[in-house]
């Protein structure tokens, strides 16, 4: 998982992942984006269908090491690696048993949190990484979820990616899956035999959104100025989520770290921004707003400075 907000603060990221790994929050995500759970209450998903204790922890992504884990995934964080390859880690990985199927079908659900999906920032297409992860979730089941040639026992998987920074500013949720196309005559294969790998991409925009899941994730991870008490109130009153002591601990630490990170970024931005020369009140205001994550257009509108001036200020903040 890349740093959620672009700051070099691994401590913040770890607490954010632990909060996201709570059964109650995972239930909200699963209910919204996994079709098998659309008609099930979030309480039942959290209490009955999510297996084990999702944790930020230990299972490998790359070939060679995933299958070396002795027991089935119970929700631990996961890595994968092969000789001469570095470890890549799943942020959160857990089993969820699908309801209403009449037979015990297990969904292996991977949740990844990313700061951005922008290729120029990541150095690769996020979707291609998601395809790699979902393929590993399938292939690594051999000799762990099934043995030998018992391919009928392959479990359906969902790799869910949450991106905290939308390049367009808008929020959206996309589902990518295998579909059947009839190129000659018509033979219909049973869907459950091929609809095994699924990718869900959840993008959080800067604008407030009426979608229940998007709003929840924005409050938790994008609204850094919102206080702990305010976030807790939203969870309790709008989502019926009574926070556990562990959730309160993670969120309290996140809120405190977020304030420290914002203050440090602002101070650093002020020092760097002064290098461009003109130390006016409007420039200092622009530096503060840019350090808080506002766009160039918004800063220009808020300060009355031209877009080109704000761009120069932002460039000055990037200088060493």
Short mmCIF file of C-alpha atoms in Angstrom, two decimals:
data_model
loop_
_atom_site.label_atom_id
_atom_site.label_comp_id
_atom_site.label_asym_id
_atom_site.label_seq_id
_atom_site.Cartn_x
_atom_site.Cartn_y
_atom_site.Cartn_z
CA UNK A 1 0.00 0.00 0.00
CA UNK A 2 1.37 3.40 -0.96
CA UNK A 3 1.24 6.28 1.49
CA UNK A 4 -2.40 7.33 1.67
CA UNK A 5 -1.89 11.05 1.39
CA UNK A 6 1.51 11.42 -0.19
CA UNK A 7 3.16 12.16 3.13
CA UNK A 8 5.98 9.92 4.24
CA UNK A 9 4.07 8.72 7.27
CA UNK A 10 4.04 4.94 7.48
CA UNK A 11 2.61 5.13 11.00
CA UNK A 12 -0.54 6.85 9.74
CA UNK A 13 -0.92 4.28 6.97
CA UNK A 14 -0.70 1.36 9.40
CA UNK A 15 -3.44 2.77 11.63
CA UNK A 16 -5.63 3.53 8.60
CA UNK A 17 -5.28 -0.06 7.37
CA UNK A 18 -6.08 -1.49 10.79
CA UNK A 19 -9.19 0.65 10.98
CA UNK A 20 -10.25 -0.39 7.47
CA UNK A 21 -9.73 -4.04 8.46
CA UNK A 22 -12.43 -3.88 11.15
CA UNK A 23 -15.27 -6.31 10.43
CA UNK A 24 -17.93 -3.57 10.60
CA UNK A 25 -16.27 -1.41 7.96
CA UNK A 26 -15.45 -4.39 5.75
CA UNK A 27 -19.12 -5.39 5.96
CA UNK A 28 -20.15 -1.97 4.58
CA UNK A 29 -17.74 -2.38 1.67
CA UNK A 30 -18.72 -5.98 0.94
CA UNK A 31 -22.46 -5.26 1.01
CA UNK A 32 -22.10 -2.47 -1.54
CA UNK A 33 -19.71 -4.01 -4.06
CA UNK A 34 -20.01 -7.82 -3.80
CA UNK A 35 -23.29 -8.98 -5.43
CA UNK A 36 -23.59 -12.09 -3.26
CA UNK A 37 -24.14 -9.85 -0.21
CA UNK A 38 -26.51 -7.19 -1.59
CA UNK A 39 -29.56 -8.65 0.19
CA UNK A 40 -27.82 -9.38 3.49
CA UNK A 41 -27.60 -6.96 6.42
CA UNK A 42 -24.22 -5.52 7.30
CA UNK A 43 -24.63 -6.95 10.80
CA UNK A 44 -24.99 -10.47 9.39
CA UNK A 45 -22.03 -9.95 7.05
CA UNK A 46 -19.83 -8.84 9.95
CA UNK A 47 -21.02 -11.49 12.40
CA UNK A 48 -21.90 -14.51 10.25
CA UNK A 49 -20.22 -14.39 6.88
CA UNK A 50 -16.77 -12.83 7.35
CA UNK A 51 -14.61 -15.67 8.56
CA UNK A 52 -11.79 -15.34 11.04
CA UNK A 53 -10.37 -12.01 12.19
CA UNK A 54 -9.29 -9.71 9.36
CA UNK A 55 -5.96 -8.22 10.35
CA UNK A 56 -3.13 -6.21 8.87
CA UNK A 57 -0.53 -8.89 8.80
CA UNK A 58 1.37 -11.51 6.84
CA UNK A 59 0.52 -13.33 3.62
CA UNK A 60 2.71 -13.26 0.43
CA UNK A 61 1.38 -11.96 -3.37
CA UNK A 62 4.13 -13.13 -5.75
CA UNK A 63 4.54 -16.79 -6.83
CA UNK A 64 6.33 -19.12 -4.48
CA UNK A 65 5.49 -17.91 -0.99
CA UNK A 66 1.71 -17.63 -0.85
CA UNK A 67 1.30 -21.38 -0.94
CA UNK A 68 3.96 -21.78 1.72
CA UNK A 69 1.59 -20.33 4.30
CA UNK A 70 0.47 -23.42 6.26
CA UNK A 71 -3.14 -22.54 6.94
CA UNK A 72 -6.00 -21.03 4.98
CA UNK A 73 -6.21 -17.27 4.88
CA UNK A 74 -8.21 -16.10 7.85
CA UNK A 75 -8.00 -12.38 7.23
CA UNK A 76 -4.34 -11.67 7.78
CA UNK A 77 -2.43 -9.21 5.73
CA UNK A 78 -0.66 -11.01 3.00
CA UNK A 79 2.49 -11.05 1.00
CA UNK A 80 3.82 -13.10 -1.86
CA UNK A 81 7.29 -13.58 -3.16
CA UNK A 82 9.57 -15.87 -5.12
CA UNK A 83 13.35 -16.22 -4.97
CA UNK A 84 15.02 -13.08 -6.40
CA UNK A 85 11.74 -11.13 -6.11
CA UNK A 86 10.86 -8.64 -3.41
CA UNK A 87 7.83 -9.13 -1.21
CA UNK A 88 4.56 -7.53 -2.24
CA UNK A 89 1.90 -7.38 0.43
CA UNK A 90 -1.87 -7.63 0.43
CA UNK A 91 -3.16 -4.91 2.74
CA UNK A 92 -6.11 -6.94 4.01
CA UNK A 93 -7.05 -10.48 3.03
CA UNK A 94 -9.91 -12.53 4.45
CA UNK A 95 -12.47 -15.21 3.68
CA UNK A 96 -16.19 -14.49 3.50
CA UNK A 97 -18.73 -17.30 3.13
CA UNK A 98 -21.38 -16.45 0.53
CA UNK A 99 -24.99 -16.59 1.84
CA UNK A 100 -28.00 -18.14 0.15
CA UNK A 101 -26.12 -20.43 -2.21
CA UNK A 102 -27.28 -23.73 -0.76
CA UNK A 103 -23.67 -24.86 -0.64
CA UNK A 104 -20.56 -23.65 1.15
CA UNK A 105 -18.92 -21.27 -1.33
CA UNK A 106 -16.10 -19.21 0.05
CA UNK A 107 -15.19 -15.84 -1.44
CA UNK A 108 -11.59 -14.78 -0.88
CA UNK A 109 -11.73 -11.01 -0.64
CA UNK A 110 -8.66 -8.79 -0.87
CA UNK A 111 -8.93 -5.09 0.01
CA UNK A 112 -6.21 -2.66 -1.05
CA UNK A 113 -6.02 1.02 -0.11
CA UNK A 114 -4.12 3.35 -2.41
CA UNK A 115 -3.49 7.08 -2.29
CA UNK A 116 -3.93 7.46 -6.05
CA UNK A 117 -4.47 5.58 -9.30
CA UNK A 118 -2.55 8.12 -11.42
CA UNK A 119 0.05 6.33 -13.55
CA UNK A 120 2.55 9.21 -13.48
CA UNK A 121 2.58 9.02 -9.68
CA UNK A 122 2.59 5.23 -9.32
CA UNK A 123 4.85 4.43 -12.26
CA UNK A 124 2.37 1.83 -13.59
CA UNK A 125 -1.31 1.32 -14.41
CA UNK A 126 -3.14 0.48 -11.19
CA UNK A 127 -5.54 -1.77 -13.11
CA UNK A 128 -2.66 -3.98 -14.29
CA UNK A 129 -1.50 -4.37 -10.70
CA UNK A 130 -5.07 -5.26 -9.70
CA UNK A 131 -5.17 -7.93 -12.44
CA UNK A 132 -1.91 -9.38 -11.13
CA UNK A 133 -3.26 -9.50 -7.58
CA UNK A 134 -6.55 -11.15 -8.54
CA UNK A 135 -4.68 -13.75 -10.62
CA UNK A 136 -2.47 -14.52 -7.63
CA UNK A 137 -5.55 -14.90 -5.44
CA UNK A 138 -6.70 -17.59 -7.89
CA UNK A 139 -3.42 -19.40 -8.60
CA UNK A 140 -2.19 -19.43 -5.00
CA UNK A 141 -5.21 -21.55 -3.97
CA UNK A 142 -3.52 -24.67 -5.38
CA UNK A 143 -2.36 -26.96 -2.57
CA UNK A 144 -3.97 -24.65 -0.05
CA UNK A 145 -7.65 -24.34 -1.02
CA UNK A 146 -7.52 -27.41 -3.27
CA UNK A 147 -5.08 -30.22 -4.07
CA UNK A 148 -3.88 -31.76 -7.31
CA UNK A 149 -6.36 -31.39 -10.17
CA UNK A 150 -9.41 -30.62 -8.06
CA UNK A 151 -10.06 -27.38 -9.96
CA UNK A 152 -13.75 -27.54 -9.09
CA UNK A 153 -12.75 -26.36 -5.62
CA UNK A 154 -11.28 -23.05 -6.79
CA UNK A 155 -12.86 -20.24 -4.79
CA UNK A 156 -14.25 -17.04 -6.29
CA UNK A 157 -12.16 -13.98 -5.47
CA UNK A 158 -12.70 -10.24 -5.25
CA UNK A 159 -9.83 -7.78 -5.20
CA UNK A 160 -11.22 -4.46 -3.97
CA UNK A 161 -9.13 -1.32 -4.51
CA UNK A 162 -9.93 1.91 -2.68
CA UNK A 163 -8.19 5.00 -4.08
CA UNK A 164 -8.21 8.06 -1.84
CA UNK A 165 -7.48 10.65 -4.55
CA UNK A 166 -9.59 10.83 -7.71
CA UNK A 167 -7.75 12.30 -10.73
CA UNK A 168 -11.03 13.76 -12.03
CA UNK A 169 -12.32 14.92 -8.64
CA UNK A 170 -15.39 12.66 -8.96
CA UNK A 171 -16.16 9.46 -7.08
CA UNK A 172 -17.04 6.21 -8.81
CA UNK A 173 -17.15 2.43 -8.35
CA UNK A 174 -16.34 -0.01 -11.19
CA UNK A 175 -16.61 -3.81 -11.35
CA UNK A 176 -14.40 -5.83 -13.74
CA UNK A 177 -15.12 -9.52 -14.34
CA UNK A 178 -15.05 -12.30 -16.95
CA UNK A 179 -18.02 -12.51 -19.31
CA UNK A 180 -19.09 -15.03 -21.94
CA UNK A 181 -19.22 -14.02 -25.63
CA UNK A 182 -20.78 -16.31 -28.24
CA UNK A 183 -18.62 -16.12 -31.40
CA UNK A 184 -20.11 -19.16 -33.17
CA UNK A 185 -23.50 -20.75 -32.49
CA UNK A 186 -24.62 -20.69 -28.90
CA UNK A 187 -23.38 -22.72 -25.97
CA UNK A 188 -23.95 -21.32 -22.52
CA UNK A 189 -21.42 -22.26 -19.82
CA UNK A 190 -22.50 -22.12 -16.18
CA UNK A 191 -21.46 -18.71 -14.86
CA UNK A 192 -19.99 -20.14 -11.67
CA UNK A 193 -17.39 -22.04 -13.72
CA UNK A 194 -15.70 -18.95 -15.10
CA UNK A 195 -16.79 -15.91 -13.13
CA UNK A 196 -14.02 -16.44 -10.56
CA UNK A 197 -11.73 -13.35 -10.70
CA UNK A 198 -13.36 -10.02 -9.88
CA UNK A 199 -11.85 -6.56 -9.49
CA UNK A 200 -13.67 -3.69 -7.80
CA UNK A 201 -12.23 -0.17 -7.97
CA UNK A 202 -13.60 2.44 -5.57
CA UNK A 203 -12.46 6.00 -6.25
CA UNK A 204 -13.03 8.73 -3.65
CA UNK A 205 -13.55 12.19 -5.10
CA UNK A 206 -13.18 15.50 -3.31
CA UNK A 207 -16.84 16.41 -3.71
CA UNK A 208 -19.40 15.23 -1.17
CA UNK A 209 -21.31 12.23 -2.47
CA UNK A 210 -24.75 10.85 -1.60
CA UNK A 211 -23.64 7.24 -2.08
CA UNK A 212 -23.60 5.60 1.33
CA UNK A 213 -20.27 3.77 1.00
CA UNK A 214 -18.45 6.66 -0.71
CA UNK A 215 -19.64 9.06 1.99
CA UNK A 216 -18.47 6.74 4.75
CA UNK A 217 -14.99 6.32 3.24
CA UNK A 218 -14.69 10.06 2.58
CA UNK A 219 -15.50 10.84 6.20
CA UNK A 220 -12.98 8.29 7.48
CA UNK A 221 -10.08 8.90 5.12
CA UNK A 222 -10.48 12.07 3.05
CA UNK A 223 -11.89 14.56 5.52
CA UNK A 224 -8.71 15.02 7.50
CA UNK A 225 -9.91 18.15 9.30
CA UNK A 226 -12.99 16.42 10.71
CA UNK A 227 -12.60 15.66 14.44
CA UNK A 228 -12.73 12.23 16.03
CA UNK A 229 -16.05 13.05 17.73
CA UNK A 230 -17.57 14.15 14.42
CA UNK A 231 -16.44 10.99 12.64
CA UNK A 232 -17.69 8.82 15.47
CA UNK A 233 -21.07 10.58 15.33
CA UNK A 234 -21.38 9.88 11.60
CA UNK A 235 -20.61 6.18 12.11
CA UNK A 236 -23.13 5.84 14.94
CA UNK A 237 -26.01 7.96 13.64
CA UNK A 238 -25.80 7.40 9.88
CA UNK A 239 -24.45 3.84 9.72
CA UNK A 240 -25.42 2.29 13.06
CA UNK A 241 -21.79 1.41 13.69
CA UNK A 242 -20.87 1.47 17.35
CA UNK A 243 -17.11 1.68 17.41
CA UNK A 244 -15.18 -1.02 19.22
CA UNK A 245 -12.31 0.00 21.53
CA UNK A 246 -9.87 -1.06 18.82
CA UNK A 247 -11.62 1.10 16.21
CA UNK A 248 -11.63 4.07 18.58
CA UNK A 249 -7.93 3.59 19.24
CA UNK A 250 -7.02 3.49 15.55
CA UNK A 251 -9.22 6.45 14.63
CA UNK A 252 -8.02 8.59 17.54
CA UNK A 253 -4.41 7.99 16.54
CA UNK A 254 -5.23 8.72 12.88
CA UNK A 255 -6.91 12.04 13.76
CA UNK A 256 -3.97 13.10 15.92
CA UNK A 257 -1.45 12.09 13.27
CA UNK A 258 -3.48 13.81 10.56
CA UNK A 259 -3.32 17.12 12.43
CA UNK A 260 0.42 16.74 12.96
CA UNK A 261 0.97 15.78 9.31
CA UNK A 262 -1.07 18.76 8.06
CA UNK A 263 0.80 21.15 10.34
CA UNK A 264 4.19 19.79 9.30
CA UNK A 265 3.24 19.95 5.62
CA UNK A 266 1.98 23.50 6.00
CA UNK A 267 5.13 24.69 7.80
CA UNK A 268 7.34 22.96 5.25
CA UNK A 269 5.32 24.47 2.42
CA UNK A 270 5.63 27.95 3.91
CA UNK A 271 9.39 27.66 4.15
CA UNK A 272 9.74 26.37 0.60
CA UNK A 273 7.17 28.76 -0.82
CA UNK A 274 8.97 31.81 0.54
CA UNK A 275 11.82 31.00 -1.85
CA UNK A 276 9.80 32.31 -4.77
CA UNK A 277 10.26 35.80 -3.45
CA UNK A 278 7.07 37.75 -2.85
CA UNK A 279 6.22 37.31 0.83
CA UNK A 280 2.73 38.79 0.76
CA UNK A 281 -0.27 37.89 2.90
CA UNK A 282 -2.05 36.44 -0.14
CA UNK A 283 0.97 34.30 -1.02
CA UNK A 284 1.15 32.94 2.51
CA UNK A 285 -2.56 32.14 2.37
CA UNK A 286 -2.07 30.39 -0.97
CA UNK A 287 0.79 28.33 0.48
CA UNK A 288 -1.38 27.25 3.42
CA UNK A 289 -4.27 26.27 1.16
CA UNK A 290 -2.01 24.32 -1.22
CA UNK A 291 -0.41 22.53 1.75
CA UNK A 292 -3.89 21.47 2.84
CA UNK A 293 -4.47 19.79 -0.53
CA UNK A 294 -6.69 22.34 -2.32
CA UNK A 295 -6.44 22.50 -6.11
CA UNK A 296 -4.77 25.36 -7.97
CA UNK A 297 -8.17 26.51 -9.29
CA UNK A 298 -9.69 26.58 -5.80
CA UNK A 299 -6.72 28.48 -4.36
CA UNK A 300 -6.89 30.97 -7.21
CA UNK A 301 -10.59 31.57 -6.60
CA UNK A 302 -10.13 31.82 -2.83
CA UNK A 303 -7.21 34.27 -2.88
CA UNK A 304 -7.88 36.22 -6.06
CA UNK A 305 -4.40 35.36 -7.32
CA UNK A 306 -4.03 34.37 -10.97
CA UNK A 307 -3.72 30.69 -11.82
CA UNK A 308 -0.21 31.27 -13.17
CA UNK A 309 0.81 32.91 -9.86
CA UNK A 310 -0.58 30.01 -7.83
CA UNK A 311 1.22 27.57 -10.13
CA UNK A 312 4.50 29.42 -9.47
CA UNK A 313 3.86 29.27 -5.72
CA UNK A 314 3.18 25.54 -5.92
CA UNK A 315 6.37 25.02 -7.99
CA UNK A 316 8.30 26.94 -5.35
CA UNK A 317 6.96 24.65 -2.65
CA UNK A 318 8.35 21.62 -4.53
CA UNK A 319 11.89 22.98 -4.60
CA UNK A 320 14.40 21.58 -2.16
#
